[in-house]
XYZ file of C-alpha atoms in Angstrom:
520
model
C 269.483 191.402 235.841
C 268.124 189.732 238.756
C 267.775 185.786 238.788
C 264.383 185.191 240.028
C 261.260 187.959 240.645
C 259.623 187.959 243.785
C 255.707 189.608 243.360
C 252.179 189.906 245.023
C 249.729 189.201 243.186
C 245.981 189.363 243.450
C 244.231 186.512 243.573
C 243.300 186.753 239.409
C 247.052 187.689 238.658
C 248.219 185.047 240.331
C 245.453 182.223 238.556
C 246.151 183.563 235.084
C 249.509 182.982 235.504
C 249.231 180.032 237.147
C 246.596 178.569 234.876
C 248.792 179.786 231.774
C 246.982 178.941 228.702
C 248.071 179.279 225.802
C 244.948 181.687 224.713
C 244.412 184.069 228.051
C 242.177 186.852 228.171
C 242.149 189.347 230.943
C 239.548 191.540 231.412
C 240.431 193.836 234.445
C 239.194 196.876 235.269
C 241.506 200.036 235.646
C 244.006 200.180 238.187
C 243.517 196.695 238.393
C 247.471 196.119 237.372
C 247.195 194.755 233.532
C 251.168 195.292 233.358
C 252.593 194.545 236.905
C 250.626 191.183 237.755
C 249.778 190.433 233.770
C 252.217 191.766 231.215
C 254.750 191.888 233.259
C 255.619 188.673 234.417
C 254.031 187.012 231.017
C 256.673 188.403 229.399
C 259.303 187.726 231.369
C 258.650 184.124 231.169
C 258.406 184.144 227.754
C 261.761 185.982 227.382
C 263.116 183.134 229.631
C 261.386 179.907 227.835
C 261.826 181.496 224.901
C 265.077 183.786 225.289
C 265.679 184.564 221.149
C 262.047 184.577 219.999
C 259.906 187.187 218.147
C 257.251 188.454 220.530
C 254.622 190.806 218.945
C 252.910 194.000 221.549
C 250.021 194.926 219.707
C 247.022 197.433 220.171
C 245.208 199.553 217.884
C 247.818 202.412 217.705
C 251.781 203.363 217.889
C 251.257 206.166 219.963
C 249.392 204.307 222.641
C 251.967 201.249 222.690
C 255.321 204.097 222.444
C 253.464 206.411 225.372
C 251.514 204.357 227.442
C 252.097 200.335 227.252
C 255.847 199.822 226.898
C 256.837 202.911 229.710
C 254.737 200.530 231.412
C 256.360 197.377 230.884
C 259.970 199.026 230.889
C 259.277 200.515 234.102
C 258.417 196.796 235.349
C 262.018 195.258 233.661
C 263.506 197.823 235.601
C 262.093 197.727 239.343
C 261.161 194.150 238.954
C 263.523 192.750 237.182
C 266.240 194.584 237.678
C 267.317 195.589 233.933
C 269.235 198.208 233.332
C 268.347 199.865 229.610
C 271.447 199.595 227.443
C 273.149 196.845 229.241
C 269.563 194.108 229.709
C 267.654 195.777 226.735
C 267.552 198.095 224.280
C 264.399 199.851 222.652
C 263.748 201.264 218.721
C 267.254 200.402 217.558
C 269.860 197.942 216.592
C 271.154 195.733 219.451
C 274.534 195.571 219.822
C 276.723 192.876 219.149
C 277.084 191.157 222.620
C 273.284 190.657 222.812
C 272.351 187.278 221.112
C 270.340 187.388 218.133
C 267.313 186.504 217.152
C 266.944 183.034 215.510
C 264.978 184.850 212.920
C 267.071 187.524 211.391
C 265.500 191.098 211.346
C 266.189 194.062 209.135
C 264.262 197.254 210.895
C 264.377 197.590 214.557
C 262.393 200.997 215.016
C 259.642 199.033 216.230
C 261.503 196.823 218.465
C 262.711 196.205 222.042
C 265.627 193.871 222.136
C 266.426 192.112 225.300
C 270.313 191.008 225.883
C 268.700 187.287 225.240
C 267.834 187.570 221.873
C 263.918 188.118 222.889
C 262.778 190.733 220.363
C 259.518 192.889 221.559
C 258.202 193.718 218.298
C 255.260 196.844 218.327
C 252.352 196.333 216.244
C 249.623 198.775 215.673
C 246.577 197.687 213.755
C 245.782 200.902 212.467
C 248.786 200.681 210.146
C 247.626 197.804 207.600
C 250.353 194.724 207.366
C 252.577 196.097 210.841
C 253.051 192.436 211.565
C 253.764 191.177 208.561
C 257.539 191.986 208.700
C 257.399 189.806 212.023
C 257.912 185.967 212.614
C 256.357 186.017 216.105
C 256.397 182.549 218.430
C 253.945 184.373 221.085
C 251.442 187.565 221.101
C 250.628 189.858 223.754
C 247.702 192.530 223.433
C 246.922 195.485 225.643
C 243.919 197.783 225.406
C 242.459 195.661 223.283
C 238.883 197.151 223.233
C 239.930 199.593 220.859
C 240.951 196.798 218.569
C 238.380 194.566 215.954
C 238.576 191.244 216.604
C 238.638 190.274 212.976
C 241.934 192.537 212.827
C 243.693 190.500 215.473
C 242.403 187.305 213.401
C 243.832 188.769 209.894
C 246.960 190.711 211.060
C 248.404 189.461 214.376
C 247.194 185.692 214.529
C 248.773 184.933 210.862
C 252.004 186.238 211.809
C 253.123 183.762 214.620
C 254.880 181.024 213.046
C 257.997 179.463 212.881
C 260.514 177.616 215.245
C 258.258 174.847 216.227
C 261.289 172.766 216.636
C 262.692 174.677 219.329
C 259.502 175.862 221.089
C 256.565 173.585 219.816
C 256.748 171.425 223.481
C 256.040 174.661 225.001
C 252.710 175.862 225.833
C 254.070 179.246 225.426
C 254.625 178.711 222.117
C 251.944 180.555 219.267
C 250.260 181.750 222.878
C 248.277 184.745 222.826
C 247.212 187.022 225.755
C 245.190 190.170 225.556
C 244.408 192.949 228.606
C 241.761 195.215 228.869
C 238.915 196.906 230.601
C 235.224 196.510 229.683
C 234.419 200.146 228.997
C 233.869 200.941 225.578
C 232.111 200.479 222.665
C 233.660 197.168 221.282
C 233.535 194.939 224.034
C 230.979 192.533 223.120
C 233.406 189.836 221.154
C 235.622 190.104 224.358
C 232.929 189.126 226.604
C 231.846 185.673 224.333
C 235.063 184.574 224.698
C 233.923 183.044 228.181
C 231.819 180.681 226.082
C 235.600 179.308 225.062
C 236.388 178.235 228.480
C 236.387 174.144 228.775
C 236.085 174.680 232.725
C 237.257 170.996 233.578
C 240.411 171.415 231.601
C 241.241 174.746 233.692
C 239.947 173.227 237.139
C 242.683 170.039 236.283
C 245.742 172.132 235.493
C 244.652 174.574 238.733
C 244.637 170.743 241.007
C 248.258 169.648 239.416
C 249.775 172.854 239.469
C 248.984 173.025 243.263
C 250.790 169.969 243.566
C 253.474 170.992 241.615
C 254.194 173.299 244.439
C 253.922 170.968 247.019
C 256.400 168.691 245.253
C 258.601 171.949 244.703
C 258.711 172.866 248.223
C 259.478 169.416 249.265
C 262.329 169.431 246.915
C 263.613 172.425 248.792
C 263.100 170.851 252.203
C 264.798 167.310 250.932
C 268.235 166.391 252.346
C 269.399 163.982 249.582
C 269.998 163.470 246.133
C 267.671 160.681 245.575
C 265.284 162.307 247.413
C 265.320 165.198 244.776
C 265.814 163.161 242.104
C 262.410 161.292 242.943
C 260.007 164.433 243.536
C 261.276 165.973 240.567
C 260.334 163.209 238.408
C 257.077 163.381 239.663
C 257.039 166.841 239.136
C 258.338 166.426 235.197
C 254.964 164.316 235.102
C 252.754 166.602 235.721
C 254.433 169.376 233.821
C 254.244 167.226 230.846
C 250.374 166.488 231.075
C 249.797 169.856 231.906
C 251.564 171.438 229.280
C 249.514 169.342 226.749
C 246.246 170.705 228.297
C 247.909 174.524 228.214
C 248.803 173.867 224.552
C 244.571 173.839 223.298
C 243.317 175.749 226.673
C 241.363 179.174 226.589
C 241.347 181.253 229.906
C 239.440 184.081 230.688
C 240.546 185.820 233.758
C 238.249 188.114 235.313
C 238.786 190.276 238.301
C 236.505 190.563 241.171
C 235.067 194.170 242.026
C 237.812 196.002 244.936
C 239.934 193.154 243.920
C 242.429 195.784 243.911
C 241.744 197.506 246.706
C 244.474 196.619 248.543
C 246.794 198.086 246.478
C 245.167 201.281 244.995
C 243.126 202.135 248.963
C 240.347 203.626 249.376
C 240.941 207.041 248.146
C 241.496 206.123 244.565
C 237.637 204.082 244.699
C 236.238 207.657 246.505
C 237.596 209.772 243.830
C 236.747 207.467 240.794
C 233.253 207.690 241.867
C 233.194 210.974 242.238
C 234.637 212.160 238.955
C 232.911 208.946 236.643
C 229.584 208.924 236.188
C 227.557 205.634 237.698
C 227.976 203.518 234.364
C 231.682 203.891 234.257
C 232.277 203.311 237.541
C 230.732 199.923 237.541
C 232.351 198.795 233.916
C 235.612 200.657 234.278
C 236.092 200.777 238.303
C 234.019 197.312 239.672
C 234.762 195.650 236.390
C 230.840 194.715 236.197
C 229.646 193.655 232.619
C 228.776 196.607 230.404
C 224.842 195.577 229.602
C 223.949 198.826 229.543
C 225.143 202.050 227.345
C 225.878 205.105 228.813
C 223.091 206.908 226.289
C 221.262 204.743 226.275
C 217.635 205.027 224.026
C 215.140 203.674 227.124
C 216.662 205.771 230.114
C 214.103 205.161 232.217
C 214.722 201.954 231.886
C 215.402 200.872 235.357
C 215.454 197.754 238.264
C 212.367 199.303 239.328
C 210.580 197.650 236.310
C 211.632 194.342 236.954
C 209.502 191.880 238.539
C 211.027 188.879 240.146
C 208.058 186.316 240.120
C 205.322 185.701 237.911
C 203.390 187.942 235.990
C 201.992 186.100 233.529
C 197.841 185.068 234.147
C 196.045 182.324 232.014
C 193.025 183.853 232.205
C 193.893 186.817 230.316
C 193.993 187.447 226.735
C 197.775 188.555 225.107
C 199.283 191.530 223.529
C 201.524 190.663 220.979
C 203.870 192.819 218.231
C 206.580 191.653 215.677
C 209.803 193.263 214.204
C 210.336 192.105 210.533
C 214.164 191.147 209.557
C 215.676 188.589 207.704
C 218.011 187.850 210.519
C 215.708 187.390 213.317
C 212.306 187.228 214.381
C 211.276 188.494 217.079
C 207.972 188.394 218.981
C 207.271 189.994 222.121
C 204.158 189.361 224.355
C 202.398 191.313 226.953
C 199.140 190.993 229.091
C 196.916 194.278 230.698
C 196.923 193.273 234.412
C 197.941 194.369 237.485
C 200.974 194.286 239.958
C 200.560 192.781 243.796
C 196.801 192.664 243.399
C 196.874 196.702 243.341
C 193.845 198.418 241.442
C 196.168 199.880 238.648
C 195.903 198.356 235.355
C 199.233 198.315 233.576
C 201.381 196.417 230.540
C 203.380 193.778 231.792
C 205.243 192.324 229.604
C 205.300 188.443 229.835
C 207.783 187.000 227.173
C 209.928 187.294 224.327
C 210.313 184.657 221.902
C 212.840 185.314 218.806
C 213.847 182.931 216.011
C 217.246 183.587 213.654
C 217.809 183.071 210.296
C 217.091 180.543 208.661
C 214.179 180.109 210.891
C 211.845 182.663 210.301
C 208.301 183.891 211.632
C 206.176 180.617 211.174
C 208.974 179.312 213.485
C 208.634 181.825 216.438
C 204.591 181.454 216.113
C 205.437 177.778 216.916
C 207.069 178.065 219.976
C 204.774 180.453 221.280
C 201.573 178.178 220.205
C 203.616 175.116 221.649
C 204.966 177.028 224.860
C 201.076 178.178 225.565
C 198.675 175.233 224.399
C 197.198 175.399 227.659
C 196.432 178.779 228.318
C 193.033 179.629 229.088
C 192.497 182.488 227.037
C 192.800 182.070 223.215
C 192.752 185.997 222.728
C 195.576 187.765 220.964
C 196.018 191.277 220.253
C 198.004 191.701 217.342
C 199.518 195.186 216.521
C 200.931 195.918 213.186
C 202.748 199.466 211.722
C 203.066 200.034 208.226
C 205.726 197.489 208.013
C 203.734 194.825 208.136
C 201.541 195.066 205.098
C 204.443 195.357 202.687
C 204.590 192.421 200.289
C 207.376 189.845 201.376
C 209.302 188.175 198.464
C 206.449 185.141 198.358
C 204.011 188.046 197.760
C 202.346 187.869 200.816
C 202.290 190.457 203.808
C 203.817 190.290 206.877
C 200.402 190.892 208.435
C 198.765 187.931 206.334
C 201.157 185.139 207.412
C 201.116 186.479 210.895
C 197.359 186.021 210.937
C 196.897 183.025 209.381
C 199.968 180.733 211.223
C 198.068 182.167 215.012
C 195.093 181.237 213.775
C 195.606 177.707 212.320
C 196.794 176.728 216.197
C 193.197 178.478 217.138
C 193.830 181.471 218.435
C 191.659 184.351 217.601
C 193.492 186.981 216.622
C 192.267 190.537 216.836
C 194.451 193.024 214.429
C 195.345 197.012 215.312
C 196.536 198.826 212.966
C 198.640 201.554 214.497
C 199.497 203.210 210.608
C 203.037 204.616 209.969
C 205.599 204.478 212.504
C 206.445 207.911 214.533
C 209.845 209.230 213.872
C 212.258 208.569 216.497
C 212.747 211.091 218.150
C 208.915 210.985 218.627
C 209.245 207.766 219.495
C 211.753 208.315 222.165
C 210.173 211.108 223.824
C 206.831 208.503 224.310
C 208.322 205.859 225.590
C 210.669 207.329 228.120
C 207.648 208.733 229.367
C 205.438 205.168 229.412
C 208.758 204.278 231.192
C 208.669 206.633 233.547
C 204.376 206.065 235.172
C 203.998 205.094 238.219
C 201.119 203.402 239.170
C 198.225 203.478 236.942
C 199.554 202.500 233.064
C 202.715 201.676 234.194
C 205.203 199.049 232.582
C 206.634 195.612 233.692
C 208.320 193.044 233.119
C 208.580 189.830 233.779
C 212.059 188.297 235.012
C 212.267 185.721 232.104
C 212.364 188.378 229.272
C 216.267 188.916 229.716
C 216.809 188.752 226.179
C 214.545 191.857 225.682
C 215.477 193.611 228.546
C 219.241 193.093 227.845
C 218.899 194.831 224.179
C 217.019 197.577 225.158
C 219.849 197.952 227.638
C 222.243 197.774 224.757
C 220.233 200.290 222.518
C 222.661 203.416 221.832
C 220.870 206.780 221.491
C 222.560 209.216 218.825
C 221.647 212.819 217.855
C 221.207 213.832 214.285
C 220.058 216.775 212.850
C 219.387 217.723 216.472
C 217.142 214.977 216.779
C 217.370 212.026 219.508
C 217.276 208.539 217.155
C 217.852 205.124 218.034
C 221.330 204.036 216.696
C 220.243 200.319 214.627
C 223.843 200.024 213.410
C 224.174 196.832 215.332
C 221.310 195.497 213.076
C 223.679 195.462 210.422
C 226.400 194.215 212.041
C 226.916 190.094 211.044
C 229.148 189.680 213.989
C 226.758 191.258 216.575
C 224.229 188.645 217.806
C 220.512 189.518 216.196
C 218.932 188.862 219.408
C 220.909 191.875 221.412
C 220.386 194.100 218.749
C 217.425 196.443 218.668
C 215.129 194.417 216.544
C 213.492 193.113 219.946
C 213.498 196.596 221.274
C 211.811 197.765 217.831
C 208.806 194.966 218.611
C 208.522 196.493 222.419
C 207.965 199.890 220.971
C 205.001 198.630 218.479
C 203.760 196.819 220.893
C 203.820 199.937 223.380
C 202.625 202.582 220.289
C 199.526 200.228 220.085
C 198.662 199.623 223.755
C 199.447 203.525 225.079
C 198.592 204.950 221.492
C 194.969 203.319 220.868
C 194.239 203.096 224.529
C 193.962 199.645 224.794
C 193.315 200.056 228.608
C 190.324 201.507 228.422
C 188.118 200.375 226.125
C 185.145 198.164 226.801
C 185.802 194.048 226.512
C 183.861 191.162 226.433
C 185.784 189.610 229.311
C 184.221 191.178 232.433
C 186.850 193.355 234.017
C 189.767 193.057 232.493
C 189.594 196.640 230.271
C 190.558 195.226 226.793
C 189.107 196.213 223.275
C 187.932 193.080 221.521
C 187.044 194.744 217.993
């Protein structure tokens, strides 16, 4: 086996590793080299600072880890490092007796790499309940993690590092877990909050020590005498210390840049992925852009086009206003019937969206709308209301009552459409994909502040059933998914929509000169 390992990395290979917390996640897109400038050298370090540890390889099945992650790594030991299978390592059986052993002693090896250190690469798939539990791991590493739950990795991987903290516990290496994957996919969205993790001053001081870490290392090289060396490295001992403190608590999420990569994979591999992927994938799985949007998605005519940078909202005007109804969020979404650039077409812009979670509740959202417009002109609201809304509520009260009476109590004067029961979905998608799709005169758009709304209609799945396009609201029931990205804004945009295009609330006759709005 060779000494040292000489690679090129790109620039995010090369700040993940140098950064080295002790939680890393990269996300990087395919091709984008998760094993030769992640996996790779991770775990060669950790075979080195920790040469007879248990390291767990996890990812949602055996057959991806045995077929496509460990040929992988292998095939990195071998060019990179120089092993040689059989003599360096050995994979899914007992070592034999010149390797060193483990410090913690294990029975069943069919699951195991074991490297002439001692270093034990132990598989674990999380479809197979308890596959870590026979482990006592000092370090994790992940791959393909998108087709893992994140409450799996918390339940089976996590519990099983333990152990040897009197050997490894200076180490920020020690207990560390790193995970690789691309965005594209389904379950993504828990791998995308871990950016909220980062403490960005603790990475941007171990980035300005590590740097001179390097200096001080090349100066040892260049020094000509002993106390010479002996004084750099001290300094250099330093700042390993305090950095391996900050390491020990850090989060990292390393994200690569879009052709990142290029370099390596050329320009042929970018042609031919966009040829054969369709626009979506490309940008999640190729450019490693953030997957906001599903590929079938429920509003596909959804589009840049109907996003307005700059104001659209008027004082003047009187607003258009619908609810969704859920324990877990309420959400309010408010239009106006104007115009865009001063042209002669009336259409629905749509001028905010105001939500408030559980425990606050409706009385709360009507505050911070009455708060946010005190001022405006125009004291004029258009509430719409489906079936939904005149239910009783467990105080024995409607939905449409309480609505009603918190507006008016801050003054407004509230004007109520009724729009009856609410079409079936696939009704329901067939109208407003085609409200998405005017141009011109009753056209739709938004204003740049409603990113909330805009990114959960983005996020909307559509699924067929019984041959029918419907809106997939699983997310609604998911506690882990944030309320405000599921569709229960989307579901107030298309009330508010089935009352504006449904009763024609363009046309009618209004009691403010000009502006086309039913007032009764």
């Amino acid at each position: 086996m060779n000494d040292s390992i000489s690679l090129q990395l790109h620039d995010t290979q090369a700040l993940a590793q140098i950064i080295n917390a002790n939680t890393t996640y990269c996300w990087w897109q395919r091709g984008g080299g998760k094993t030769g400038g992640g996996i790779g050298p991770h775990l060669e370090k950790l075979i080195r600072k920790m040469p007879r540890s248990q390291i767990l390889l996890f990812s949602d099945t055996y057959d991806r880890l045995r077929n496509r992650v460990v040929p992988n790594i292998l095939s990195f030991m071998e060019t990179k490092m120089g092993m040689i299978e059989d003599v360096d390592f050995v994979r899914y059986k007992k070592p034999p007796d010149s390797f060193d052993k483990p410090y913690i002693k294990l029975d069943d090896y069919s699951n195991v790499i074991t490297f002439s250190s001692g270093a034990c690469l132990c598989l674990v798939s999380l479809k197979v309940e308890g596959s870590a539990n026979a482990y006592n791991a000092q370090a994790a590493i992940g791959d393909e993690v998108k087709f893992c739950k994140e409450e799996q990795i918390n339940t089976e991987v996590i519990p099983a590092l333990r152990g040897l903290q009197e050997l490894y516990g200076h180490l920020p290496e020690y207990l560390s877990v790193w995970m690789f994957s691309d965005k594209f996919g389904p379950n993504t969205k828990w791998m995308l909050a871990k950016r909220k993790q980062v403490n960005q001053k603790a990475v941007e001081s171990v980035y300005v020590m590590q740097m001179e870490v390097f200096r001080l290392q090349q100066l040892v090289r260049e020094a000509k005498s002993t106390a010479t060396v002996y004084k750099y490295q001290k300094e250099i001992d330093q700042y390993e210390q305090v950095m391996n403190e900050i390491r020990k608590d850090m989060v990292f999420v390393a994200e690569m840049k879009p052709y990142e990569n290029k370099r390596v994979l050329g320009d042929r591999y970018f042609r031919l992925q966009k040829r054969i992927c369709t626009q979506y994938e490309y940008d999640v799985a190729i450019l490693n852009k953030d997957p906001d949007k599903v590929e079938q998605c429920f509003y596909p005519m959804l589009s840049v086009n109907h996003k307005v940078s700059g104001v659209l909202y008027d004082p003047r005007r009187p607003f258009f206003g619908a609810m969704d109804y859920n324990f877990r969020i309420s959400p309010l979404v408010v239009a106006q019937i104007g115009s865009v650039l001063n042209n002669q077409f009336k259409t629905l812009n749509i001028v905010d969206d105001l939500y408030a979670l559980y425990p606050q509740g409706m009385k709360d959202v009507v505050d911070a709308f009455a708060n946010k417009y005190a001022t405006h002109a125009n004291k004029e609201f258009h509430y719409i209301f489906d079936h939904t809304a005149i239910g009783r509520t467990p105080l024995q009260t409607t939905f449409r009552d309480s609505f009603v009476g918190y507006m008016r109590a801050y003054g407004w004067n509230v004007i109520e459409h009724y729009i009856g029961d609410a079409p079936d979905h696939d009704i329901k998608y067939k109208n407003l994909n085609e409200w998405l799709a005017a141009i011109g005169v009753h056209s739709i758009y938004f204003q740049d502040n409603c990113t909330t709304l805009l990114k959960a209609m983005e996020q909307t799945p559509a699924i067929i059933v019984g041959g029918k396009t419907k809106k997939d609201k699983s997310k609604e029931k998911d506690q882990r998914f944030p309320a405000e990205e599921a569709p229960h804004l989307p579901d107030a945009f298309d009330m508010l929509c089935e009352g504006v295009f449904g009763l024609n609330l363009f046309d009618t006759d209004s009691e403010v000169p000009g502006l086309g709005i039913r007032t009764s």
